[in-house]
Amino acid sequence: GSPTLVGSDPALDTYSLPEENEERTMIDPTSREDPKFKELNKVLIDWINDVLVEERIIVKQLEEDLYDGQVLQKLLEKLADRKLNVAEVTQSEIGQKQKLQTILEAVYDILRPHGWAIKWNVDSIHGKNLVAILHLLVALAIHFRAPIRLPEHVSVQVVVVRVTWSGCRFSPSSPALSCLTRLSFRVPTERDAFDTLFDHAPDKLSVVKKFADGVYLVLLMGLLEGYFVPLHNFHLTPENFDQKVHNVSFAFELMQDGGLKKPKARPEDVVNLDLKSTLRVLYNLFTKYKNTE
């Protein structure tokens, strides 16, 4: 009969047969059912499919569809607007790993100047290590300003398993089961009044969308500080994402010039209609200028 797993994550069924004493990283089954973990998976899958819609590529399961480098190649080429010098389709394990090596080197070159911690490599991606794949995708999504909202406080428990082969059965060795690690994809933030506000009235806050292109923010700073903002400093009718980000970034500079602390939000968050981030910016303005004539 076929080999069976003893006391381990059923997801390991999709892995190739391991070598003697080889270690594998698996996600604890309970973590796989965590709503935020499932949401992170769905958000990333939907994003990839949206980016690659013209390529007629449909991703259904991250570890199964990304391990060989084919989808990763198309995704990075689309995001970075550059062509990678790799074979289009390769069936052999050696060929797939060579392809992944080229792709991950390109990713490293893009992320390295920004201080990203690299938590993946060729073997972990090709080995269908979902934790490594998620770290890679989250890094790409944030760097390339994906128009998505990643769930906060996502964490997952993983277990490192050493597999020993015996006849037609293999099982985790007992010491490995105690090797639990906790990984977080986003740095947790303290809840504040805005979190509570969003819990109860998220549908009443669409007004802040008016500030998403940064124009009102720039003009508002001029009014509050009593100066005219030269039109050549910002885009009065922004036509794309980068121009909107420029406007919001410029407004943030004006706020700091006016004595406000640097906003916690990223300009990209405001442009991407992150209502909570926008409200925090507006509340800081209100707090400083509420007594202004």
PDB file of C-alpha atoms in Angstrom:
ATOM      1  CA  GLY A   1       0.000   0.000   0.000  1.00  0.00           C
ATOM      2  CA  SER A   2       0.952   3.658  -0.132  1.00  0.00           C
ATOM      3  CA  PRO A   3       2.906   5.228   2.737  1.00  0.00           C
ATOM      4  CA  THR A   4       0.859   6.681   5.582  1.00  0.00           C
ATOM      5  CA  LEU A   5       1.574   9.511   7.983  1.00  0.00           C
ATOM      6  CA  VAL A   6       1.505   8.976  11.716  1.00  0.00           C
ATOM      7  CA  GLY A   7       0.457  11.875  13.973  1.00  0.00           C
ATOM      8  CA  SER A   8       1.211  14.687  11.542  1.00  0.00           C
ATOM      9  CA  ASP A   9      -0.404  17.370   9.463  1.00  0.00           C
ATOM     10  CA  PRO A  10      -2.408  15.896   6.564  1.00  0.00           C
ATOM     11  CA  ALA A  11      -0.986  18.653   4.393  1.00  0.00           C
ATOM     12  CA  LEU A  12       2.279  16.707   4.340  1.00  0.00           C
ATOM     13  CA  ASP A  13       0.551  14.246   1.989  1.00  0.00           C
ATOM     14  CA  THR A  14       1.313  16.649  -0.847  1.00  0.00           C
ATOM     15  CA  TYR A  15       5.051  16.535  -0.204  1.00  0.00           C
ATOM     16  CA  SER A  16       7.452  14.318  -2.075  1.00  0.00           C
ATOM     17  CA  LEU A  17       8.810  11.366  -0.098  1.00  0.00           C
ATOM     18  CA  PRO A  18      11.527  12.535   2.287  1.00  0.00           C
ATOM     19  CA  GLU A  19      15.100  11.403   2.682  1.00  0.00           C
ATOM     20  CA  GLU A  20      16.211   9.515   5.785  1.00  0.00           C
ATOM     21  CA  ASN A  21      16.261  11.864   8.827  1.00  0.00           C
ATOM     22  CA  GLU A  22      15.215  14.816   6.694  1.00  0.00           C
ATOM     23  CA  GLU A  23      13.543  17.688   8.589  1.00  0.00           C
ATOM     24  CA  ARG A  24      10.329  19.239   7.342  1.00  0.00           C
ATOM     25  CA  THR A  25       8.431  22.284   8.587  1.00  0.00           C
ATOM     26  CA  MET A  26       4.678  21.839   8.833  1.00  0.00           C
ATOM     27  CA  ILE A  27       1.869  24.140   9.875  1.00  0.00           C
ATOM     28  CA  ASP A  28      -0.074  22.977  12.899  1.00  0.00           C
ATOM     29  CA  PRO A  29      -3.549  21.845  11.710  1.00  0.00           C
ATOM     30  CA  THR A  30      -5.253  24.179  14.182  1.00  0.00           C
ATOM     31  CA  SER A  31      -3.421  27.173  12.714  1.00  0.00           C
ATOM     32  CA  ARG A  32      -4.612  26.251   9.233  1.00  0.00           C
ATOM     33  CA  GLU A  33      -8.203  26.723  10.406  1.00  0.00           C
ATOM     34  CA  ASP A  34      -7.560  30.088  12.053  1.00  0.00           C
ATOM     35  CA  PRO A  35      -9.874  32.674  10.365  1.00  0.00           C
ATOM     36  CA  LYS A  36      -7.128  35.296   9.966  1.00  0.00           C
ATOM     37  CA  PHE A  37      -4.706  32.765   8.521  1.00  0.00           C
ATOM     38  CA  LYS A  38      -7.356  31.660   6.024  1.00  0.00           C
ATOM     39  CA  GLU A  39      -8.128  35.304   5.232  1.00  0.00           C
ATOM     40  CA  LEU A  40      -4.444  36.005   4.522  1.00  0.00           C
ATOM     41  CA  ASN A  41      -4.358  33.065   2.124  1.00  0.00           C
ATOM     42  CA  LYS A  42      -7.500  34.245   0.332  1.00  0.00           C
ATOM     43  CA  VAL A  43      -6.389  37.873   0.058  1.00  0.00           C
ATOM     44  CA  LEU A  44      -3.045  36.848  -1.454  1.00  0.00           C
ATOM     45  CA  ILE A  45      -4.601  34.331  -3.858  1.00  0.00           C
ATOM     46  CA  ASP A  46      -7.147  36.904  -5.057  1.00  0.00           C
ATOM     47  CA  TRP A  47      -4.364  39.473  -5.498  1.00  0.00           C
ATOM     48  CA  ILE A  48      -2.185  37.106  -7.559  1.00  0.00           C
ATOM     49  CA  ASN A  49      -5.124  36.143  -9.763  1.00  0.00           C
ATOM     50  CA  ASP A  50      -5.989  39.806 -10.269  1.00  0.00           C
ATOM     51  CA  VAL A  51      -2.404  40.678 -11.259  1.00  0.00           C
ATOM     52  CA  LEU A  52      -2.166  37.711 -13.636  1.00  0.00           C
ATOM     53  CA  VAL A  53      -5.654  37.902 -15.114  1.00  0.00           C
ATOM     54  CA  GLU A  54      -4.277  38.651 -18.590  1.00  0.00           C
ATOM     55  CA  GLU A  55      -1.972  35.619 -18.356  1.00  0.00           C
ATOM     56  CA  ARG A  56      -5.016  33.377 -17.879  1.00  0.00           C
ATOM     57  CA  ILE A  57      -3.414  31.940 -14.756  1.00  0.00           C
ATOM     58  CA  ILE A  58      -5.670  30.908 -11.872  1.00  0.00           C
ATOM     59  CA  VAL A  59      -4.066  30.102  -8.519  1.00  0.00           C
ATOM     60  CA  LYS A  60      -6.151  27.927  -6.214  1.00  0.00           C
ATOM     61  CA  GLN A  61      -3.634  26.763  -3.576  1.00  0.00           C
ATOM     62  CA  LEU A  62      -0.474  28.712  -2.822  1.00  0.00           C
ATOM     63  CA  GLU A  63       1.926  25.892  -1.990  1.00  0.00           C
ATOM     64  CA  GLU A  64       0.768  23.708  -4.891  1.00  0.00           C
ATOM     65  CA  ASP A  65       0.708  26.445  -7.530  1.00  0.00           C
ATOM     66  CA  LEU A  66       3.814  28.451  -6.630  1.00  0.00           C
ATOM     67  CA  TYR A  67       6.473  25.880  -5.707  1.00  0.00           C
ATOM     68  CA  ASP A  68       7.848  25.281  -9.231  1.00  0.00           C
ATOM     69  CA  GLY A  69       8.479  28.968 -10.000  1.00  0.00           C
ATOM     70  CA  GLN A  70       6.145  29.267 -12.984  1.00  0.00           C
ATOM     71  CA  VAL A  71       3.565  31.529 -11.311  1.00  0.00           C
ATOM     72  CA  LEU A  72       6.209  33.381  -9.278  1.00  0.00           C
ATOM     73  CA  GLN A  73       8.032  34.234 -12.499  1.00  0.00           C
ATOM     74  CA  LYS A  74       4.911  35.712 -14.108  1.00  0.00           C
ATOM     75  CA  LEU A  75       3.988  37.562 -10.898  1.00  0.00           C
ATOM     76  CA  LEU A  76       7.384  39.190 -10.451  1.00  0.00           C
ATOM     77  CA  GLU A  77       7.652  40.083 -14.152  1.00  0.00           C
ATOM     78  CA  LYS A  78       4.271  41.805 -13.977  1.00  0.00           C
ATOM     79  CA  LEU A  79       4.943  43.625 -10.691  1.00  0.00           C
ATOM     80  CA  ALA A  80       8.489  44.740 -11.532  1.00  0.00           C
ATOM     81  CA  ASP A  81       7.751  45.299 -15.234  1.00  0.00           C
ATOM     82  CA  ARG A  82      10.822  43.354 -16.329  1.00  0.00           C
ATOM     83  CA  LYS A  83      11.536  40.089 -18.119  1.00  0.00           C
ATOM     84  CA  LEU A  84      13.422  37.344 -16.295  1.00  0.00           C
ATOM     85  CA  ASN A  85      15.876  35.192 -18.202  1.00  0.00           C
ATOM     86  CA  VAL A  86      14.470  31.796 -17.233  1.00  0.00           C
ATOM     87  CA  ALA A  87      12.985  28.804 -19.018  1.00  0.00           C
ATOM     88  CA  GLU A  88       9.231  29.144 -19.508  1.00  0.00           C
ATOM     89  CA  VAL A  89       8.310  25.597 -18.503  1.00  0.00           C
ATOM     90  CA  THR A  90      10.512  23.041 -16.815  1.00  0.00           C
ATOM     91  CA  GLN A  91       9.447  19.687 -15.400  1.00  0.00           C
ATOM     92  CA  SER A  92      12.669  18.478 -13.747  1.00  0.00           C
ATOM     93  CA  GLU A  93      13.400  19.259 -10.104  1.00  0.00           C
ATOM     94  CA  ILE A  94      16.837  20.615 -10.999  1.00  0.00           C
ATOM     95  CA  GLY A  95      15.358  22.884 -13.650  1.00  0.00           C
ATOM     96  CA  GLN A  96      12.667  24.132 -11.298  1.00  0.00           C
ATOM     97  CA  LYS A  97      15.200  24.934  -8.574  1.00  0.00           C
ATOM     98  CA  GLN A  98      17.463  26.750 -11.043  1.00  0.00           C
ATOM     99  CA  LYS A  99      14.466  28.799 -12.126  1.00  0.00           C
ATOM    100  CA  LEU A 100      13.536  29.551  -8.508  1.00  0.00           C
ATOM    101  CA  GLN A 101      17.129  30.591  -7.802  1.00  0.00           C
ATOM    102  CA  THR A 102      16.998  33.194 -10.566  1.00  0.00           C
ATOM    103  CA  ILE A 103      13.593  34.466  -9.455  1.00  0.00           C
ATOM    104  CA  LEU A 104      14.533  34.715  -5.761  1.00  0.00           C
ATOM    105  CA  GLU A 105      17.792  36.497  -6.600  1.00  0.00           C
ATOM    106  CA  ALA A 106      15.744  39.080  -8.491  1.00  0.00           C
ATOM    107  CA  VAL A 107      13.398  39.412  -5.501  1.00  0.00           C
ATOM    108  CA  TYR A 108      16.391  39.822  -3.176  1.00  0.00           C
ATOM    109  CA  ASP A 109      17.866  42.566  -5.376  1.00  0.00           C
ATOM    110  CA  ILE A 110      14.538  44.419  -5.226  1.00  0.00           C
ATOM    111  CA  LEU A 111      13.939  44.049  -1.485  1.00  0.00           C
ATOM    112  CA  ARG A 112      17.509  44.265  -0.142  1.00  0.00           C
ATOM    113  CA  PRO A 113      17.800  48.093  -0.293  1.00  0.00           C
ATOM    114  CA  HIS A 114      14.675  48.336   1.871  1.00  0.00           C
ATOM    115  CA  GLY A 115      15.951  46.143   4.700  1.00  0.00           C
ATOM    116  CA  TRP A 116      13.550  43.218   4.325  1.00  0.00           C
ATOM    117  CA  ALA A 117      14.296  40.115   6.380  1.00  0.00           C
ATOM    118  CA  ILE A 118      14.502  37.248   3.881  1.00  0.00           C
ATOM    119  CA  LYS A 119      12.626  34.308   5.415  1.00  0.00           C
ATOM    120  CA  TRP A 120      12.559  32.010   2.394  1.00  0.00           C
ATOM    121  CA  ASN A 121      14.947  30.207   0.054  1.00  0.00           C
ATOM    122  CA  VAL A 122      14.893  27.883  -2.941  1.00  0.00           C
ATOM    123  CA  ASP A 123      14.501  24.716  -0.872  1.00  0.00           C
ATOM    124  CA  SER A 124      11.662  26.040   1.299  1.00  0.00           C
ATOM    125  CA  ILE A 125       9.682  27.370  -1.676  1.00  0.00           C
ATOM    126  CA  HIS A 126      10.250  24.227  -3.766  1.00  0.00           C
ATOM    127  CA  GLY A 127       9.473  22.110  -0.692  1.00  0.00           C
ATOM    128  CA  LYS A 128       5.996  23.697  -0.558  1.00  0.00           C
ATOM    129  CA  ASN A 129       6.681  25.360   2.794  1.00  0.00           C
ATOM    130  CA  LEU A 130       3.577  27.538   3.061  1.00  0.00           C
ATOM    131  CA  VAL A 131       5.047  29.753   5.796  1.00  0.00           C
ATOM    132  CA  ALA A 132       8.013  30.651   3.565  1.00  0.00           C
ATOM    133  CA  ILE A 133       5.715  31.247   0.575  1.00  0.00           C
ATOM    134  CA  LEU A 134       3.498  33.549   2.652  1.00  0.00           C
ATOM    135  CA  HIS A 135       6.485  35.564   3.897  1.00  0.00           C
ATOM    136  CA  LEU A 136       7.610  36.022   0.290  1.00  0.00           C
ATOM    137  CA  LEU A 137       4.179  37.072  -0.972  1.00  0.00           C
ATOM    138  CA  VAL A 138       3.537  39.486   1.903  1.00  0.00           C
ATOM    139  CA  ALA A 139       6.909  41.145   1.232  1.00  0.00           C
ATOM    140  CA  LEU A 140       6.084  41.508  -2.476  1.00  0.00           C
ATOM    141  CA  ALA A 141       2.574  42.785  -1.767  1.00  0.00           C
ATOM    142  CA  ILE A 142       3.792  45.484   0.617  1.00  0.00           C
ATOM    143  CA  HIS A 143       6.797  46.498  -1.505  1.00  0.00           C
ATOM    144  CA  PHE A 144       4.768  46.814  -4.689  1.00  0.00           C
ATOM    145  CA  ARG A 145       1.945  48.631  -2.899  1.00  0.00           C
ATOM    146  CA  ALA A 146      -0.687  46.028  -3.657  1.00  0.00           C
ATOM    147  CA  PRO A 147      -4.200  47.521  -3.463  1.00  0.00           C
ATOM    148  CA  ILE A 148      -5.193  45.010  -0.781  1.00  0.00           C
ATOM    149  CA  ARG A 149      -5.660  45.039   2.983  1.00  0.00           C
ATOM    150  CA  LEU A 150      -3.570  42.411   4.726  1.00  0.00           C
ATOM    151  CA  PRO A 151      -5.175  41.173   7.952  1.00  0.00           C
ATOM    152  CA  GLU A 152      -3.327  42.235  11.080  1.00  0.00           C
ATOM    153  CA  HIS A 153      -2.145  40.013  13.941  1.00  0.00           C
ATOM    154  CA  VAL A 154      -1.758  36.943  11.733  1.00  0.00           C
ATOM    155  CA  SER A 155       0.332  34.271  13.380  1.00  0.00           C
ATOM    156  CA  VAL A 156       0.813  30.588  12.824  1.00  0.00           C
ATOM    157  CA  GLN A 157       2.276  27.715  14.796  1.00  0.00           C
ATOM    158  CA  VAL A 158       4.689  25.481  12.950  1.00  0.00           C
ATOM    159  CA  VAL A 159       6.255  22.199  13.941  1.00  0.00           C
ATOM    160  CA  VAL A 160       9.595  20.926  12.705  1.00  0.00           C
ATOM    161  CA  VAL A 161       9.372  17.215  12.013  1.00  0.00           C
ATOM    162  CA  ARG A 162      12.244  14.799  11.515  1.00  0.00           C
ATOM    163  CA  VAL A 163      11.026  11.955   9.379  1.00  0.00           C
ATOM    164  CA  THR A 164      12.402   8.422   9.666  1.00  0.00           C
ATOM    165  CA  TRP A 165      11.608   5.821   7.055  1.00  0.00           C
ATOM    166  CA  SER A 166      10.613   2.331   8.160  1.00  0.00           C
ATOM    167  CA  GLY A 167       9.047  -0.082   5.714  1.00  0.00           C
ATOM    168  CA  CYS A 168       5.925   1.544   4.295  1.00  0.00           C
ATOM    169  CA  ARG A 169       5.426   3.980   7.181  1.00  0.00           C
ATOM    170  CA  PHE A 170       7.188   7.101   8.381  1.00  0.00           C
ATOM    171  CA  SER A 171       6.437   9.205  11.416  1.00  0.00           C
ATOM    172  CA  PRO A 172       7.668  12.303  13.228  1.00  0.00           C
ATOM    173  CA  SER A 173      10.358  11.530  15.772  1.00  0.00           C
ATOM    174  CA  SER A 174       9.257  12.396  19.296  1.00  0.00           C
ATOM    175  CA  PRO A 175      11.769  15.221  20.022  1.00  0.00           C
ATOM    176  CA  ALA A 176      10.641  17.130  16.936  1.00  0.00           C
ATOM    177  CA  LEU A 177       7.058  17.390  18.130  1.00  0.00           C
ATOM    178  CA  SER A 178       8.137  19.643  20.986  1.00  0.00           C
ATOM    179  CA  CYS A 179       9.853  22.073  18.609  1.00  0.00           C
ATOM    180  CA  LEU A 180       7.160  24.716  18.230  1.00  0.00           C
ATOM    181  CA  THR A 181       7.808  28.159  16.816  1.00  0.00           C
ATOM    182  CA  ARG A 182       5.483  31.120  16.568  1.00  0.00           C
ATOM    183  CA  LEU A 183       5.740  33.327  13.504  1.00  0.00           C
ATOM    184  CA  SER A 184       4.030  36.669  12.949  1.00  0.00           C
ATOM    185  CA  PHE A 185       3.455  38.205   9.539  1.00  0.00           C
ATOM    186  CA  ARG A 186       2.562  41.689  10.770  1.00  0.00           C
ATOM    187  CA  VAL A 187       3.816  43.548  13.822  1.00  0.00           C
ATOM    188  CA  PRO A 188       0.837  43.726  16.205  1.00  0.00           C
ATOM    189  CA  THR A 189      -0.418  47.238  16.941  1.00  0.00           C
ATOM    190  CA  GLU A 190      -2.198  48.400  20.066  1.00  0.00           C
ATOM    191  CA  ARG A 191      -5.932  48.855  19.696  1.00  0.00           C
ATOM    192  CA  ASP A 192      -7.131  52.413  20.047  1.00  0.00           C
ATOM    193  CA  ALA A 193     -10.331  54.430  19.686  1.00  0.00           C
ATOM    194  CA  PHE A 194     -10.313  54.031  15.913  1.00  0.00           C
ATOM    195  CA  ASP A 195     -10.328  50.241  16.164  1.00  0.00           C
ATOM    196  CA  THR A 196     -13.412  50.496  18.377  1.00  0.00           C
ATOM    197  CA  LEU A 197     -15.018  52.949  15.955  1.00  0.00           C
ATOM    198  CA  PHE A 198     -14.459  50.558  13.061  1.00  0.00           C
ATOM    199  CA  ASP A 199     -15.930  47.677  15.045  1.00  0.00           C
ATOM    200  CA  HIS A 200     -19.250  49.515  15.275  1.00  0.00           C
ATOM    201  CA  ALA A 201     -19.560  51.868  12.314  1.00  0.00           C
ATOM    202  CA  PRO A 202     -17.348  50.949   9.376  1.00  0.00           C
ATOM    203  CA  ASP A 203     -20.062  51.744   6.834  1.00  0.00           C
ATOM    204  CA  LYS A 204     -20.408  55.403   7.883  1.00  0.00           C
ATOM    205  CA  LEU A 205     -16.844  56.446   7.172  1.00  0.00           C
ATOM    206  CA  SER A 206     -16.752  56.527   3.388  1.00  0.00           C
ATOM    207  CA  VAL A 207     -16.371  60.313   3.481  1.00  0.00           C
ATOM    208  CA  VAL A 208     -12.630  59.922   4.021  1.00  0.00           C
ATOM    209  CA  LYS A 209     -12.309  58.480   0.518  1.00  0.00           C
ATOM    210  CA  LYS A 210     -12.321  62.102  -0.645  1.00  0.00           C
ATOM    211  CA  PHE A 211      -8.822  62.438   0.781  1.00  0.00           C
ATOM    212  CA  ALA A 212      -7.407  59.375  -1.012  1.00  0.00           C
ATOM    213  CA  ASP A 213      -5.739  61.262  -3.859  1.00  0.00           C
ATOM    214  CA  GLY A 214      -4.013  63.699  -1.481  1.00  0.00           C
ATOM    215  CA  VAL A 215      -5.328  66.875  -3.139  1.00  0.00           C
ATOM    216  CA  TYR A 216      -7.623  67.878  -0.255  1.00  0.00           C
ATOM    217  CA  LEU A 217      -4.891  67.075   2.271  1.00  0.00           C
ATOM    218  CA  VAL A 218      -2.403  69.387   0.539  1.00  0.00           C
ATOM    219  CA  LEU A 219      -4.915  72.228   0.128  1.00  0.00           C
ATOM    220  CA  LEU A 220      -6.124  71.766   3.715  1.00  0.00           C
ATOM    221  CA  MET A 221      -2.579  72.138   5.060  1.00  0.00           C
ATOM    222  CA  GLY A 222      -2.212  75.375   3.138  1.00  0.00           C
ATOM    223  CA  LEU A 223      -5.432  76.723   4.610  1.00  0.00           C
ATOM    224  CA  LEU A 224      -4.585  75.665   8.154  1.00  0.00           C
ATOM    225  CA  GLU A 225      -1.063  77.073   8.049  1.00  0.00           C
ATOM    226  CA  GLY A 226      -2.025  80.195   6.085  1.00  0.00           C
ATOM    227  CA  TYR A 227       0.021  79.844   2.904  1.00  0.00           C
ATOM    228  CA  PHE A 228      -0.534  79.159  -0.782  1.00  0.00           C
ATOM    229  CA  VAL A 229       0.803  75.829  -1.996  1.00  0.00           C
ATOM    230  CA  PRO A 230       2.426  76.275  -5.441  1.00  0.00           C
ATOM    231  CA  LEU A 231       0.641  74.063  -7.961  1.00  0.00           C
ATOM    232  CA  HIS A 232       3.923  72.710  -9.338  1.00  0.00           C
ATOM    233  CA  ASN A 233       4.577  71.008  -5.987  1.00  0.00           C
ATOM    234  CA  PHE A 234       1.728  68.523  -6.331  1.00  0.00           C
ATOM    235  CA  HIS A 235      -0.723  67.034  -8.830  1.00  0.00           C
ATOM    236  CA  LEU A 236      -4.011  68.932  -8.762  1.00  0.00           C
ATOM    237  CA  THR A 237      -5.657  66.228 -10.913  1.00  0.00           C
ATOM    238  CA  PRO A 238      -3.641  63.066 -10.245  1.00  0.00           C
ATOM    239  CA  GLU A 239      -3.998  60.446 -12.964  1.00  0.00           C
ATOM    240  CA  ASN A 240      -2.370  57.380 -11.431  1.00  0.00           C
ATOM    241  CA  PHE A 241      -1.377  55.677  -8.196  1.00  0.00           C
ATOM    242  CA  ASP A 242       2.150  57.157  -8.031  1.00  0.00           C
ATOM    243  CA  GLN A 243       0.880  60.726  -8.447  1.00  0.00           C
ATOM    244  CA  LYS A 244      -1.607  60.189  -5.622  1.00  0.00           C
ATOM    245  CA  VAL A 245       1.136  58.753  -3.400  1.00  0.00           C
ATOM    246  CA  HIS A 246       3.278  61.812  -4.224  1.00  0.00           C
ATOM    247  CA  ASN A 247       0.437  64.113  -3.116  1.00  0.00           C
ATOM    248  CA  VAL A 248      -0.146  62.333   0.181  1.00  0.00           C
ATOM    249  CA  SER A 249       3.598  62.130   0.868  1.00  0.00           C
ATOM    250  CA  PHE A 250       3.874  65.875   0.198  1.00  0.00           C
ATOM    251  CA  ALA A 251       0.940  66.554   2.547  1.00  0.00           C
ATOM    252  CA  PHE A 252       2.696  64.482   5.236  1.00  0.00           C
ATOM    253  CA  GLU A 253       5.821  66.662   4.772  1.00  0.00           C
ATOM    254  CA  LEU A 254       3.725  69.798   5.216  1.00  0.00           C
ATOM    255  CA  MET A 255       2.233  68.344   8.396  1.00  0.00           C
ATOM    256  CA  GLN A 256       5.684  67.692   9.836  1.00  0.00           C
ATOM    257  CA  ASP A 257       6.786  71.202   8.836  1.00  0.00           C
ATOM    258  CA  GLY A 258       3.773  72.434  10.810  1.00  0.00           C
ATOM    259  CA  GLY A 259       4.941  70.663  13.952  1.00  0.00           C
ATOM    260  CA  LEU A 260       2.952  67.441  13.726  1.00  0.00           C
ATOM    261  CA  LYS A 261       4.610  64.088  14.310  1.00  0.00           C
ATOM    262  CA  LYS A 262       5.275  61.923  11.274  1.00  0.00           C
ATOM    263  CA  PRO A 263       1.999  60.076  10.529  1.00  0.00           C
ATOM    264  CA  LYS A 264       1.981  56.393  11.431  1.00  0.00           C
ATOM    265  CA  ALA A 265       0.146  55.601   8.218  1.00  0.00           C
ATOM    266  CA  ARG A 266       1.979  55.052   4.953  1.00  0.00           C
ATOM    267  CA  PRO A 267       0.936  57.326   2.060  1.00  0.00           C
ATOM    268  CA  GLU A 268       0.041  54.129   0.181  1.00  0.00           C
ATOM    269  CA  ASP A 269      -2.470  53.231   2.910  1.00  0.00           C
ATOM    270  CA  VAL A 270      -4.348  56.485   2.383  1.00  0.00           C
ATOM    271  CA  VAL A 271      -4.336  56.079  -1.410  1.00  0.00           C
ATOM    272  CA  ASN A 272      -5.559  52.491  -1.035  1.00  0.00           C
ATOM    273  CA  LEU A 273      -8.634  53.802   0.832  1.00  0.00           C
ATOM    274  CA  ASP A 274      -7.535  52.447   4.208  1.00  0.00           C
ATOM    275  CA  LEU A 275     -10.142  54.356   6.174  1.00  0.00           C
ATOM    276  CA  LYS A 276      -8.587  53.762   9.563  1.00  0.00           C
ATOM    277  CA  SER A 277      -5.225  55.196   8.469  1.00  0.00           C
ATOM    278  CA  THR A 278      -6.910  58.214   6.875  1.00  0.00           C
ATOM    279  CA  LEU A 279      -8.993  58.903   9.971  1.00  0.00           C
ATOM    280  CA  ARG A 280      -5.905  58.859  12.175  1.00  0.00           C
ATOM    281  CA  VAL A 281      -4.298  61.491   9.936  1.00  0.00           C
ATOM    282  CA  LEU A 282      -7.423  63.675   9.990  1.00  0.00           C
ATOM    283  CA  TYR A 283      -7.816  63.290  13.757  1.00  0.00           C
ATOM    284  CA  ASN A 284      -4.234  64.483  14.309  1.00  0.00           C
ATOM    285  CA  LEU A 285      -5.014  67.548  12.189  1.00  0.00           C
ATOM    286  CA  PHE A 286      -8.216  68.178  14.152  1.00  0.00           C
ATOM    287  CA  THR A 287      -6.393  67.874  17.485  1.00  0.00           C
ATOM    288  CA  LYS A 288      -3.767  70.449  16.497  1.00  0.00           C
ATOM    289  CA  TYR A 289      -5.922  72.956  14.634  1.00  0.00           C
ATOM    290  CA  LYS A 290      -9.339  72.686  16.389  1.00  0.00           C
ATOM    291  CA  ASN A 291      -8.918  76.122  17.976  1.00  0.00           C
ATOM    292  CA  THR A 292      -7.644  77.808  14.819  1.00  0.00           C
ATOM    293  CA  GLU A 293      -9.729  80.752  13.679  1.00  0.00           C
TER     294      GLU A 293
END
